[in-house]
Amino acid sequence: TFAVKNTGQPGLTWDYRNPYAKLEREKMAQRRIDYVFIREEAGPFSKVVSSRVVFDKPSPGGIYPSDHFGVLTEFNEKQ
């Protein structure tokens, strides 16, 4: 869903801006490792409203919630 709503943007969820991911840079390149897959015309999931990378900013104390970011996709039920 991210690629459909954000054409041309990489949508990295394994990103070295995250210090946890940066620790593993010798093992794994930056890339998108989180996806939301849907089928066309699949009932309530047929209309993708938006899709974005989330958890990509640290807390005020500088701590990230995970070693990778997530993807949040919003749907609008087909009328």
Short mmCIF file of N, CA and C in Angstrom, two decimals, residues 11-71:
data_model
loop_
_atom_site.label_atom_id
_atom_site.label_comp_id
_atom_site.label_asym_id
_atom_site.label_seq_id
_atom_site.Cartn_x
_atom_site.Cartn_y
_atom_site.Cartn_z
N GLY A 11 10.30 4.80 1.40
CA GLY A 11 9.55 4.24 2.52
C GLY A 11 10.38 3.31 3.39
N LEU A 12 11.62 3.68 3.63
CA LEU A 12 12.50 2.82 4.41
C LEU A 12 11.95 2.58 5.81
N THR A 13 11.90 1.34 6.22
CA THR A 13 11.54 1.02 7.59
C THR A 13 12.74 0.44 8.34
N TRP A 14 13.74 -0.02 7.61
CA TRP A 14 15.04 -0.38 8.21
C TRP A 14 15.98 0.73 7.76
N ASP A 15 16.19 1.71 8.64
CA ASP A 15 16.83 2.96 8.29
C ASP A 15 17.91 3.27 9.33
N TYR A 16 19.08 3.65 8.86
CA TYR A 16 20.19 3.91 9.77
C TYR A 16 20.02 5.18 10.62
N ARG A 17 18.96 5.96 10.38
CA ARG A 17 18.66 7.05 11.31
C ARG A 17 18.32 6.47 12.68
N ASN A 18 17.82 5.25 12.68
CA ASN A 18 17.51 4.54 13.92
C ASN A 18 18.80 3.90 14.43
N PRO A 19 19.24 4.25 15.62
CA PRO A 19 20.53 3.72 16.10
C PRO A 19 20.54 2.21 16.27
N TYR A 20 19.39 1.61 16.51
CA TYR A 20 19.33 0.15 16.63
C TYR A 20 19.63 -0.51 15.28
N ALA A 21 19.08 0.05 14.21
CA ALA A 21 19.35 -0.47 12.87
C ALA A 21 20.79 -0.18 12.46
N LYS A 22 21.28 0.99 12.85
CA LYS A 22 22.64 1.38 12.49
C LYS A 22 23.66 0.39 13.06
N LEU A 23 23.37 -0.19 14.21
CA LEU A 23 24.27 -1.18 14.81
C LEU A 23 24.43 -2.42 13.93
N GLU A 24 23.45 -2.67 13.08
CA GLU A 24 23.45 -3.87 12.23
C GLU A 24 23.84 -3.57 10.78
N ARG A 25 24.42 -2.41 10.52
CA ARG A 25 24.68 -2.00 9.14
C ARG A 25 25.58 -2.96 8.39
N GLU A 26 26.43 -3.72 9.07
CA GLU A 26 27.30 -4.69 8.40
C GLU A 26 26.51 -5.92 7.94
N LYS A 27 25.34 -6.14 8.54
CA LYS A 27 24.54 -7.33 8.23
C LYS A 27 23.37 -7.05 7.28
N MET A 28 22.86 -5.81 7.31
CA MET A 28 21.62 -5.56 6.57
C MET A 28 21.60 -4.13 6.04
N ALA A 29 21.36 -3.98 4.75
CA ALA A 29 21.28 -2.66 4.11
C ALA A 29 19.95 -1.98 4.46
N GLN A 30 19.94 -0.65 4.35
CA GLN A 30 18.70 0.09 4.54
C GLN A 30 17.69 -0.35 3.48
N ARG A 31 16.47 -0.53 3.89
CA ARG A 31 15.41 -0.94 2.96
C ARG A 31 14.06 -0.95 3.68
N ARG A 32 13.04 -1.18 2.92
CA ARG A 32 11.71 -1.34 3.52
C ARG A 32 11.54 -2.81 3.86
N ILE A 33 11.27 -3.08 5.14
CA ILE A 33 11.04 -4.47 5.56
C ILE A 33 9.61 -4.68 6.07
N ASP A 34 8.84 -3.61 6.13
CA ASP A 34 7.46 -3.69 6.62
C ASP A 34 6.51 -3.32 5.48
N TYR A 35 5.51 -4.13 5.29
CA TYR A 35 4.56 -3.94 4.19
C TYR A 35 3.14 -4.18 4.66
N VAL A 36 2.18 -3.58 3.97
CA VAL A 36 0.77 -3.90 4.12
C VAL A 36 0.31 -4.31 2.72
N PHE A 37 -0.06 -5.58 2.58
CA PHE A 37 -0.51 -6.10 1.29
C PHE A 37 -2.03 -6.23 1.28
N ILE A 38 -2.63 -5.88 0.16
CA ILE A 38 -4.07 -6.08 -0.02
C ILE A 38 -4.33 -6.57 -1.44
N ARG A 39 -5.51 -7.13 -1.64
CA ARG A 39 -5.95 -7.50 -2.98
C ARG A 39 -6.84 -6.40 -3.50
N GLU A 40 -6.81 -6.20 -4.79
CA GLU A 40 -7.73 -5.22 -5.39
C GLU A 40 -9.16 -5.64 -5.10
N GLU A 41 -10.00 -4.65 -4.85
CA GLU A 41 -11.42 -4.89 -4.63
C GLU A 41 -11.68 -5.95 -3.56
N ALA A 42 -11.01 -5.83 -2.44
CA ALA A 42 -11.14 -6.81 -1.36
C ALA A 42 -12.02 -6.27 -0.24
N GLY A 43 -13.28 -6.07 -0.52
CA GLY A 43 -14.22 -5.65 0.52
C GLY A 43 -13.83 -4.33 1.16
N PRO A 44 -13.80 -4.29 2.50
CA PRO A 44 -13.53 -3.02 3.18
C PRO A 44 -12.11 -2.50 2.95
N PHE A 45 -11.24 -3.30 2.39
CA PHE A 45 -9.87 -2.87 2.15
C PHE A 45 -9.64 -2.43 0.70
N SER A 46 -10.70 -2.18 -0.04
CA SER A 46 -10.55 -1.86 -1.46
C SER A 46 -10.16 -0.41 -1.72
N LYS A 47 -10.30 0.47 -0.75
CA LYS A 47 -10.00 1.89 -0.96
C LYS A 47 -8.91 2.32 0.03
N VAL A 48 -7.68 2.44 -0.45
CA VAL A 48 -6.58 2.91 0.38
C VAL A 48 -6.63 4.43 0.42
N VAL A 49 -6.76 5.00 1.59
CA VAL A 49 -6.82 6.44 1.76
C VAL A 49 -5.41 7.01 1.89
N SER A 50 -4.58 6.37 2.71
CA SER A 50 -3.21 6.84 2.91
C SER A 50 -2.35 5.70 3.44
N SER A 51 -1.06 5.85 3.29
CA SER A 51 -0.10 4.88 3.83
C SER A 51 1.18 5.64 4.12
N ARG A 52 1.72 5.46 5.32
CA ARG A 52 2.91 6.22 5.70
C ARG A 52 3.78 5.44 6.66
N VAL A 53 5.03 5.84 6.74
CA VAL A 53 5.97 5.26 7.70
C VAL A 53 5.69 5.90 9.06
N VAL A 54 5.64 5.06 10.10
CA VAL A 54 5.40 5.53 11.47
C VAL A 54 6.49 5.03 12.40
N PHE A 55 6.53 5.58 13.59
CA PHE A 55 7.54 5.24 14.60
C PHE A 55 8.95 5.57 14.09
N ASP A 56 9.04 6.61 13.25
CA ASP A 56 10.32 6.99 12.64
C ASP A 56 10.98 8.17 13.34
N LYS A 57 10.46 8.54 14.49
CA LYS A 57 11.05 9.61 15.29
C LYS A 57 11.21 9.11 16.72
N PRO A 58 12.30 9.51 17.36
CA PRO A 58 12.50 9.06 18.74
C PRO A 58 11.61 9.80 19.73
N SER A 59 11.49 9.24 20.92
CA SER A 59 10.79 9.92 22.01
C SER A 59 11.59 11.15 22.42
N PRO A 60 11.02 12.02 23.25
CA PRO A 60 11.79 13.18 23.73
C PRO A 60 13.12 12.78 24.39
N GLY A 61 13.18 11.57 24.91
CA GLY A 61 14.42 11.09 25.52
C GLY A 61 15.38 10.47 24.53
N GLY A 62 15.02 10.49 23.23
CA GLY A 62 15.92 9.98 22.19
C GLY A 62 15.82 8.49 21.95
N ILE A 63 14.75 7.85 22.42
CA ILE A 63 14.61 6.40 22.28
C ILE A 63 13.58 6.06 21.21
N TYR A 64 13.95 5.17 20.31
CA TYR A 64 13.03 4.67 19.29
C TYR A 64 12.26 3.48 19.86
N PRO A 65 10.99 3.29 19.45
CA PRO A 65 10.20 2.19 20.01
C PRO A 65 10.59 0.80 19.51
N SER A 66 11.38 0.73 18.44
CA SER A 66 11.74 -0.55 17.85
C SER A 66 13.02 -0.39 17.05
N ASP A 67 13.57 -1.51 16.59
CA ASP A 67 14.76 -1.43 15.73
C ASP A 67 14.41 -1.08 14.30
N HIS A 68 13.12 -1.07 13.98
CA HIS A 68 12.68 -0.67 12.64
C HIS A 68 11.41 0.15 12.76
N PHE A 69 11.13 0.91 11.72
CA PHE A 69 9.93 1.72 11.69
C PHE A 69 8.75 0.86 11.22
N GLY A 70 7.57 1.40 11.27
CA GLY A 70 6.38 0.65 10.84
C GLY A 70 5.70 1.33 9.67
N VAL A 71 4.64 0.70 9.18
CA VAL A 71 3.82 1.27 8.12
C VAL A 71 2.38 1.30 8.61
#
